[in-house]
Amino acid sequence: MPQTQSKIDQRDLPPFLAACRGLPVPHTPVWIMRQAGRYLPEYRKVREKADFVTLTRTPELAAEVTLQPLRRFDFDASIIFSDIMTPLQGMGVALDFKPGPVVDEPIRTRKQVDALRPLLPDQDVPFVMESIRMVRSELPSKVPLIGFAGSPFTLFCYLVAGKPSKEFSEPRSFLHAEPAISALLLDRLADAMVVYLRAQADAGAQALMLFESWGGLLGPQDYATYGMPPVRRIIEGLSDLDVPLIYFANQGGANLRLISDLKVDVVGLDWRVPIEDARRILGAGKAVQGNLDPAVLFAPKDTLCRRIDDVLADAGSGPGHIFNLGHGIWPETDPDAVARLVDHVHERTSDSK
Ligand code: 1CP
């Protein structure tokens, strides 16, 4: 009896949530990172009237831009419109978006770490939870909503460097010059992200994603020492929640063996990693998400479809693959290419799994 019951429950799961759990799906679910954004004319129109921070802090506007791509494309998931740096503003960090995050006073001292307030999501960033509730009330049940946060090391990069960078040399040297202050800051960030992600799940987020956007800058030894422990702390802090956790390991190919130890449901991959290799290293217990190079969306239709087929072939015929780009979509992308991508993934994989 309980077995029959669980079969029915599983069949009713939206494809995205089924894939997160490694369960069979009617088609490979697809969504794309930064699916709400500047490549959409309707997003640019909203941005003419409101700056980015106003967008994130006004639930009606955040909900509107979250839903915009869902009106155009048959995506299998949505992601709440916000930013990884938004909760840090709630902890007392003064920053602006130009358009990347720029911190008024980069963190370099113990005193600055001590001055960070513990995050109280309902008090500090209530608009995020309100946006989640609004989006949930409008989304069809087959399209789950993803809540998200930055990984501690990725947030650390912006806090210590104070601005976007390709190499993040200050944060990386700071790890070695000031290991104790670094570890303290990383732990503080982990604790804040636990309460932040829990609050998003309580408000209705059906999956949680952790963006390790800059973890790939760390070699395995430093990733194991500085990158992983605060991620483990977050995973443990969320372990009682029945919400799948996605870990986007940007440029994480060299660290996959270590990542295989993390108790996450899904690992997001960039295009530099063959999915087949990643699956072998990660083991059967984890689903994967990715990993078309966003540049390929600029190819002619036939090539785009062929390259999508290559990603699907790389992912193999087993369950537990969510189609996505290997990183965020570029603002110059033609929205028609996105429509083609979504439709092609669905057509190619319908009832084949
Ligand atoms: O002018 C604008 O419109 C602001 C540009 C912008 C946008 C649209 C920023 C500033 N953030 C966002 C939204 C955003 N950021 C989302 C929205 C939801 C969706 O995907 O549709 C998400 C998930 C993020 C997360 C984020 N912010 C990450 C992790 C994902 C990734 O790209 O690796 C990172 C690294 C950031 C920092 C950030 N915020 C904004 C920018 C331009 C950046 C990148 C800066 C850099 O290059 O280092």
Short mmCIF file of C-alpha atoms in Angstrom, two decimals, residues 3-353:
data_model
loop_
_atom_site.label_atom_id
_atom_site.label_comp_id
_atom_site.label_asym_id
_atom_site.label_seq_id
_atom_site.Cartn_x
_atom_site.Cartn_y
_atom_site.Cartn_z
CA GLN A 3 4.48 1.68 -2.27
CA THR A 4 1.44 2.34 -4.47
CA GLN A 5 0.92 5.61 -2.68
CA SER A 6 4.50 6.74 -3.31
CA LYS A 7 4.22 5.79 -7.00
CA ILE A 8 1.19 8.05 -7.38
CA ASP A 9 2.98 10.85 -5.55
CA GLN A 10 5.99 10.51 -7.81
CA ARG A 11 3.92 10.57 -10.99
CA ASP A 12 2.29 13.79 -9.83
CA LEU A 13 5.61 15.54 -9.28
CA PRO A 14 6.37 18.26 -11.83
CA PRO A 15 9.14 17.03 -14.21
CA PHE A 16 11.70 19.45 -12.74
CA LEU A 17 11.20 18.17 -9.18
CA ALA A 18 11.16 14.55 -10.38
CA ALA A 19 14.48 15.08 -12.17
CA CYS A 20 15.98 16.70 -9.06
CA ARG A 21 15.16 13.45 -7.24
CA GLY A 22 16.54 11.26 -10.03
CA LEU A 23 13.06 9.94 -10.85
CA PRO A 24 11.70 9.15 -14.34
CA VAL A 25 10.26 12.13 -16.22
CA PRO A 26 7.88 12.52 -19.22
CA HIS A 27 10.47 14.85 -20.82
CA THR A 28 13.79 16.37 -19.80
CA PRO A 29 12.93 19.52 -17.84
CA VAL A 30 14.57 22.75 -18.99
CA TRP A 31 15.09 26.24 -17.59
CA ILE A 32 17.96 28.67 -17.99
CA MET A 33 20.06 30.68 -15.58
CA ARG A 34 19.23 34.41 -15.73
CA GLN A 35 16.04 33.56 -17.61
CA ALA A 36 14.54 36.82 -16.34
CA GLY A 37 16.80 39.51 -17.68
CA ARG A 38 18.08 41.90 -20.25
CA TYR A 39 17.72 39.62 -23.32
CA LEU A 40 13.94 40.10 -22.93
CA PRO A 41 12.48 43.38 -24.27
CA GLU A 42 9.73 43.23 -21.65
CA TYR A 43 12.39 43.10 -18.89
CA ARG A 44 14.21 46.08 -20.37
CA LYS A 45 10.90 47.95 -20.42
CA VAL A 46 10.37 47.39 -16.68
CA ARG A 47 14.01 48.40 -16.06
CA GLU A 48 13.43 51.74 -17.83
CA LYS A 49 11.07 52.66 -15.02
CA ALA A 50 12.84 51.06 -12.05
CA ASP A 51 16.48 50.44 -11.18
CA PHE A 52 17.68 46.94 -10.28
CA VAL A 53 17.50 47.41 -6.50
CA THR A 54 13.96 48.80 -6.71
CA LEU A 55 13.01 45.78 -8.82
CA THR A 56 14.29 43.34 -6.22
CA ARG A 57 12.70 45.23 -3.31
CA THR A 58 9.24 45.65 -4.83
CA PRO A 59 7.43 42.30 -4.77
CA GLU A 60 4.97 43.24 -7.55
CA LEU A 61 7.89 44.11 -9.88
CA ALA A 62 10.09 41.17 -8.81
CA ALA A 63 7.12 38.83 -9.35
CA GLU A 64 6.38 40.40 -12.73
CA VAL A 65 9.92 39.93 -14.09
CA THR A 66 10.13 36.41 -12.60
CA LEU A 67 6.99 35.49 -14.53
CA GLN A 68 7.89 37.22 -17.81
CA PRO A 69 9.96 34.35 -19.28
CA LEU A 70 7.27 31.86 -18.25
CA ARG A 71 4.72 33.68 -20.42
CA ARG A 72 6.96 33.36 -23.46
CA PHE A 73 8.60 29.98 -23.04
CA ASP A 74 7.53 26.55 -21.87
CA PHE A 75 10.15 26.44 -19.08
CA ASP A 76 9.85 23.70 -16.47
CA ALA A 77 11.03 25.86 -13.57
CA SER A 78 11.18 29.47 -12.51
CA ILE A 79 13.70 31.22 -10.28
CA ILE A 80 12.86 34.12 -8.03
CA PHE A 81 14.19 37.46 -9.24
CA SER A 82 16.71 38.70 -6.70
CA ASP A 83 20.49 38.71 -6.34
CA ILE A 84 23.03 36.76 -4.32
CA MET A 85 24.11 40.06 -2.69
CA THR A 86 20.59 41.09 -1.60
CA PRO A 87 20.70 39.38 1.84
CA LEU A 88 24.09 40.98 2.56
CA GLN A 89 22.49 44.41 2.33
CA GLY A 90 20.16 43.10 5.05
CA MET A 91 23.20 42.24 7.20
CA GLY A 92 24.43 45.81 7.07
CA VAL A 93 26.75 45.74 4.05
CA ALA A 94 26.38 48.94 2.01
CA LEU A 95 26.56 48.08 -1.70
CA ASP A 96 25.28 49.11 -5.07
CA PHE A 97 24.79 47.37 -8.44
CA LYS A 98 26.73 48.98 -11.30
CA PRO A 99 25.50 46.59 -12.79
CA GLY A 100 27.66 44.06 -10.85
CA PRO A 101 27.83 44.41 -7.05
CA VAL A 102 30.13 47.14 -5.70
CA VAL A 103 30.68 47.21 -1.93
CA ASP A 104 31.24 50.61 -0.26
CA GLU A 105 33.81 49.28 2.22
CA PRO A 106 35.38 45.95 1.20
CA ILE A 107 35.77 43.64 4.20
CA ARG A 108 39.39 43.22 5.28
CA THR A 109 39.34 43.29 9.09
CA ARG A 110 38.04 41.26 12.00
CA LYS A 111 36.15 44.31 13.22
CA GLN A 112 34.20 44.49 9.97
CA VAL A 113 33.32 40.80 10.22
CA ASP A 114 32.16 41.27 13.83
CA ALA A 115 30.03 44.23 12.75
CA LEU A 116 27.97 42.06 10.36
CA ARG A 117 24.50 41.52 11.77
CA PRO A 118 23.05 38.01 11.81
CA LEU A 119 20.42 37.89 9.09
CA LEU A 120 16.77 38.04 10.19
CA PRO A 121 15.06 37.36 6.84
CA ASP A 122 11.53 38.46 7.79
CA GLN A 123 12.89 41.73 9.12
CA ASP A 124 15.84 42.40 6.81
CA VAL A 125 14.61 41.12 3.43
CA PRO A 126 10.84 40.57 3.80
CA PHE A 127 10.33 41.55 0.14
CA VAL A 128 12.08 38.35 -1.03
CA MET A 129 9.60 36.14 0.80
CA GLU A 130 6.70 38.30 -0.32
CA SER A 131 7.88 38.00 -3.95
CA ILE A 132 8.05 34.22 -3.56
CA ARG A 133 4.50 34.10 -2.21
CA MET A 134 3.23 36.27 -5.07
CA VAL A 135 4.96 34.21 -7.75
CA ARG A 136 3.72 30.93 -6.25
CA SER A 137 0.14 32.17 -6.30
CA GLU A 138 0.42 32.77 -10.07
CA LEU A 139 2.52 29.86 -11.28
CA PRO A 140 0.87 26.71 -12.63
CA SER A 141 1.57 23.68 -10.41
CA LYS A 142 3.75 22.04 -13.11
CA VAL A 143 6.28 24.90 -12.86
CA PRO A 144 8.10 24.87 -9.50
CA LEU A 145 9.79 27.97 -8.11
CA ILE A 146 13.48 27.91 -7.19
CA GLY A 147 14.81 30.02 -4.31
CA PHE A 148 18.55 30.72 -4.19
CA ALA A 149 21.58 32.09 -2.40
CA GLY A 150 25.25 32.65 -3.15
CA SER A 151 27.72 30.16 -1.71
CA PRO A 152 29.82 31.59 1.13
CA PHE A 153 33.03 31.64 -0.93
CA THR A 154 31.34 33.42 -3.86
CA LEU A 155 29.87 36.05 -1.51
CA PHE A 156 33.28 36.32 0.19
CA CYS A 157 34.83 37.13 -3.21
CA TYR A 158 32.57 40.16 -3.71
CA LEU A 159 32.80 41.28 -0.06
CA VAL A 160 36.60 41.19 0.07
CA ALA A 161 37.32 42.41 -3.48
CA GLY A 162 34.54 44.97 -3.25
CA LYS A 163 33.66 44.61 -6.93
CA PRO A 164 33.43 42.08 -9.78
CA SER A 165 36.71 40.63 -11.01
CA LYS A 166 37.95 37.84 -13.24
CA GLU A 167 40.66 36.60 -10.89
CA PHE A 168 39.55 37.84 -7.45
CA SER A 169 43.17 38.13 -6.41
CA GLU A 170 42.43 40.08 -3.15
CA PRO A 171 39.97 37.52 -1.75
CA ARG A 172 42.21 34.61 -2.77
CA SER A 173 45.31 36.13 -1.20
CA PHE A 174 43.26 37.18 1.86
CA LEU A 175 42.41 33.50 2.47
CA HIS A 176 46.12 32.83 2.93
CA ALA A 177 47.14 36.08 4.62
CA GLU A 178 44.23 36.01 7.09
CA PRO A 179 42.96 32.42 7.35
CA ALA A 180 41.23 32.93 10.72
CA ILE A 181 39.33 36.07 9.68
CA SER A 182 38.47 34.36 6.38
CA ALA A 183 37.11 31.26 8.11
CA LEU A 184 35.07 33.42 10.48
CA LEU A 185 33.58 35.44 7.63
CA LEU A 186 32.80 32.28 5.64
CA ASP A 187 31.03 30.77 8.67
CA ARG A 188 29.02 33.94 9.28
CA LEU A 189 27.93 33.89 5.66
CA ALA A 190 27.00 30.20 5.90
CA ASP A 191 24.83 30.83 8.98
CA ALA A 192 23.09 33.72 7.24
CA MET A 193 22.45 31.66 4.09
CA VAL A 194 20.92 28.84 6.18
CA VAL A 195 18.26 31.14 7.65
CA TYR A 196 17.82 32.89 4.32
CA LEU A 197 17.24 29.68 2.35
CA ARG A 198 14.96 28.29 5.07
CA ALA A 199 12.87 31.44 4.95
CA GLN A 200 12.57 31.10 1.16
CA ALA A 201 11.45 27.48 1.50
CA ASP A 202 8.93 28.47 4.20
CA ALA A 203 7.56 31.13 1.85
CA GLY A 204 7.04 28.54 -0.90
CA ALA A 205 10.31 27.96 -2.78
CA GLN A 206 10.14 24.31 -3.97
CA ALA A 207 13.87 23.86 -4.66
CA LEU A 208 16.90 25.76 -3.39
CA MET A 209 19.97 26.58 -5.44
CA LEU A 210 23.39 27.58 -4.17
CA PHE A 211 25.50 29.52 -6.69
CA GLU A 212 29.18 28.61 -6.30
CA SER A 213 29.99 30.96 -9.16
CA TRP A 214 33.62 31.53 -8.22
CA GLY A 215 34.49 28.27 -6.45
CA GLY A 216 36.29 27.17 -9.61
CA LEU A 217 39.02 29.71 -8.83
CA LEU A 218 40.10 27.45 -5.97
CA GLY A 219 42.23 24.39 -6.58
CA PRO A 220 41.18 21.19 -4.78
CA GLN A 221 43.28 21.85 -1.65
CA ASP A 222 41.89 25.34 -1.04
CA TYR A 223 38.41 24.34 -2.12
CA ALA A 224 38.52 21.56 0.50
CA THR A 225 39.85 23.97 3.15
CA TYR A 226 37.81 27.11 2.49
CA GLY A 227 35.09 26.46 -0.09
CA MET A 228 33.55 23.24 1.16
CA PRO A 229 33.24 23.59 4.96
CA PRO A 230 30.77 26.50 4.84
CA VAL A 231 28.79 24.70 2.11
CA ARG A 232 28.60 21.63 4.37
CA ARG A 233 27.39 23.90 7.16
CA ILE A 234 24.57 25.12 4.91
CA ILE A 235 23.64 21.60 3.80
CA GLU A 236 23.50 20.44 7.43
CA GLY A 237 21.44 23.48 8.39
CA LEU A 238 18.86 22.57 5.75
CA SER A 239 18.94 18.79 6.15
CA ASP A 240 15.49 18.57 7.75
CA LEU A 241 13.81 20.34 4.80
CA ASP A 242 12.16 18.20 2.15
CA VAL A 243 13.28 20.54 -0.63
CA PRO A 244 15.86 19.53 -3.26
CA LEU A 245 19.16 21.38 -3.11
CA ILE A 246 21.03 22.31 -6.31
CA TYR A 247 24.72 23.20 -6.12
CA PHE A 248 25.95 25.12 -9.18
CA ALA A 249 29.67 24.39 -9.37
CA ASN A 250 30.82 26.91 -11.95
CA GLN A 251 34.21 25.87 -13.38
CA GLY A 252 34.14 23.12 -10.77
CA GLY A 253 35.39 20.33 -13.02
CA ALA A 254 38.63 19.85 -11.11
CA ASN A 255 36.76 19.73 -7.79
CA LEU A 256 34.05 17.24 -8.75
CA ARG A 257 35.52 14.41 -6.70
CA LEU A 258 35.27 16.59 -3.59
CA ILE A 259 31.82 17.81 -4.62
CA SER A 260 30.64 14.20 -4.88
CA ASP A 261 30.90 14.13 -1.05
CA LEU A 262 28.40 16.96 -0.61
CA LYS A 263 24.87 15.83 0.26
CA VAL A 264 23.13 17.81 -2.46
CA ASP A 265 20.48 16.47 -4.84
CA VAL A 266 21.67 18.17 -8.03
CA VAL A 267 25.03 19.47 -9.23
CA GLY A 268 24.95 22.27 -11.82
CA LEU A 269 27.73 21.99 -14.44
CA ASP A 270 29.30 24.52 -16.77
CA TRP A 271 30.06 23.59 -20.41
CA ARG A 272 33.72 22.80 -19.76
CA VAL A 273 32.80 19.49 -18.10
CA PRO A 274 31.58 16.49 -20.08
CA ILE A 275 28.35 15.45 -18.33
CA GLU A 276 29.19 11.78 -18.76
CA ASP A 277 32.45 12.23 -16.82
CA ALA A 278 30.71 14.32 -14.17
CA ARG A 279 28.03 11.67 -13.66
CA ARG A 280 30.67 8.98 -13.26
CA ILE A 281 32.54 11.01 -10.66
CA LEU A 282 29.45 12.23 -8.81
CA GLY A 283 27.83 8.79 -8.64
CA ALA A 284 24.28 7.61 -9.17
CA GLY A 285 22.79 9.46 -6.20
CA LYS A 286 23.06 12.90 -7.74
CA ALA A 287 21.20 14.51 -10.62
CA VAL A 288 23.00 16.96 -12.91
CA GLN A 289 21.96 20.26 -14.44
CA GLY A 290 23.43 21.92 -17.51
CA ASN A 291 25.41 22.54 -19.56
CA LEU A 292 25.07 24.19 -23.01
CA ASP A 293 27.56 27.02 -23.58
CA PRO A 294 25.47 30.26 -23.70
CA ALA A 295 27.49 31.23 -26.80
CA VAL A 296 25.87 28.37 -28.77
CA LEU A 297 22.54 30.24 -28.69
CA PHE A 298 24.07 32.45 -31.40
CA ALA A 299 24.47 29.52 -33.82
CA PRO A 300 22.11 28.94 -36.78
CA LYS A 301 19.02 26.86 -35.98
CA ASP A 302 20.38 23.52 -37.24
CA THR A 303 23.65 23.87 -35.37
CA LEU A 304 21.85 24.91 -32.18
CA CYS A 305 19.60 21.85 -32.36
CA ARG A 306 22.58 19.58 -33.05
CA ARG A 307 24.47 21.01 -30.07
CA ILE A 308 21.42 20.53 -27.84
CA ASP A 309 21.30 16.90 -29.01
CA ASP A 310 24.99 16.58 -28.08
CA VAL A 311 24.26 17.74 -24.52
CA LEU A 312 21.31 15.34 -24.27
CA ALA A 313 23.47 12.47 -25.57
CA ASP A 314 26.22 13.37 -23.10
CA ALA A 315 23.67 13.29 -20.26
CA GLY A 316 22.66 9.76 -21.32
CA SER A 317 19.33 8.01 -21.22
CA GLY A 318 19.02 7.63 -17.45
CA PRO A 319 16.92 9.96 -15.29
CA GLY A 320 18.32 12.86 -13.29
CA HIS A 321 19.19 15.43 -15.95
CA ILE A 322 17.85 18.99 -15.98
CA PHE A 323 18.72 20.86 -19.17
CA ASN A 324 20.20 24.32 -18.62
CA LEU A 325 22.93 26.55 -19.94
CA GLY A 326 26.38 26.18 -18.41
CA HIS A 327 26.09 29.74 -17.05
CA GLY A 328 23.72 32.71 -17.36
CA ILE A 329 22.23 33.71 -20.71
CA TRP A 330 23.91 36.70 -22.36
CA PRO A 331 21.93 39.95 -22.74
CA GLU A 332 22.54 40.00 -26.54
CA THR A 333 20.77 36.64 -27.07
CA ASP A 334 17.80 36.47 -29.44
CA PRO A 335 14.72 35.32 -27.46
CA ASP A 336 13.70 33.19 -30.48
CA ALA A 337 16.78 31.03 -29.89
CA VAL A 338 15.54 30.38 -26.35
CA ALA A 339 12.11 29.34 -27.66
CA ARG A 340 13.87 26.97 -30.09
CA LEU A 341 15.99 25.52 -27.31
CA VAL A 342 13.06 24.82 -24.98
CA ASP A 343 10.91 23.31 -27.70
CA HIS A 344 13.75 21.19 -29.05
CA VAL A 345 14.63 19.75 -25.62
CA HIS A 346 10.98 18.87 -25.05
CA GLU A 347 10.45 17.34 -28.52
CA ARG A 348 13.64 15.31 -28.42
CA THR A 349 13.05 13.85 -24.98
CA SER A 350 9.27 13.41 -24.77
CA ASP A 351 8.41 10.04 -23.31
CA SER A 352 11.85 8.76 -24.16
CA LYS A 353 12.75 8.32 -20.50
#
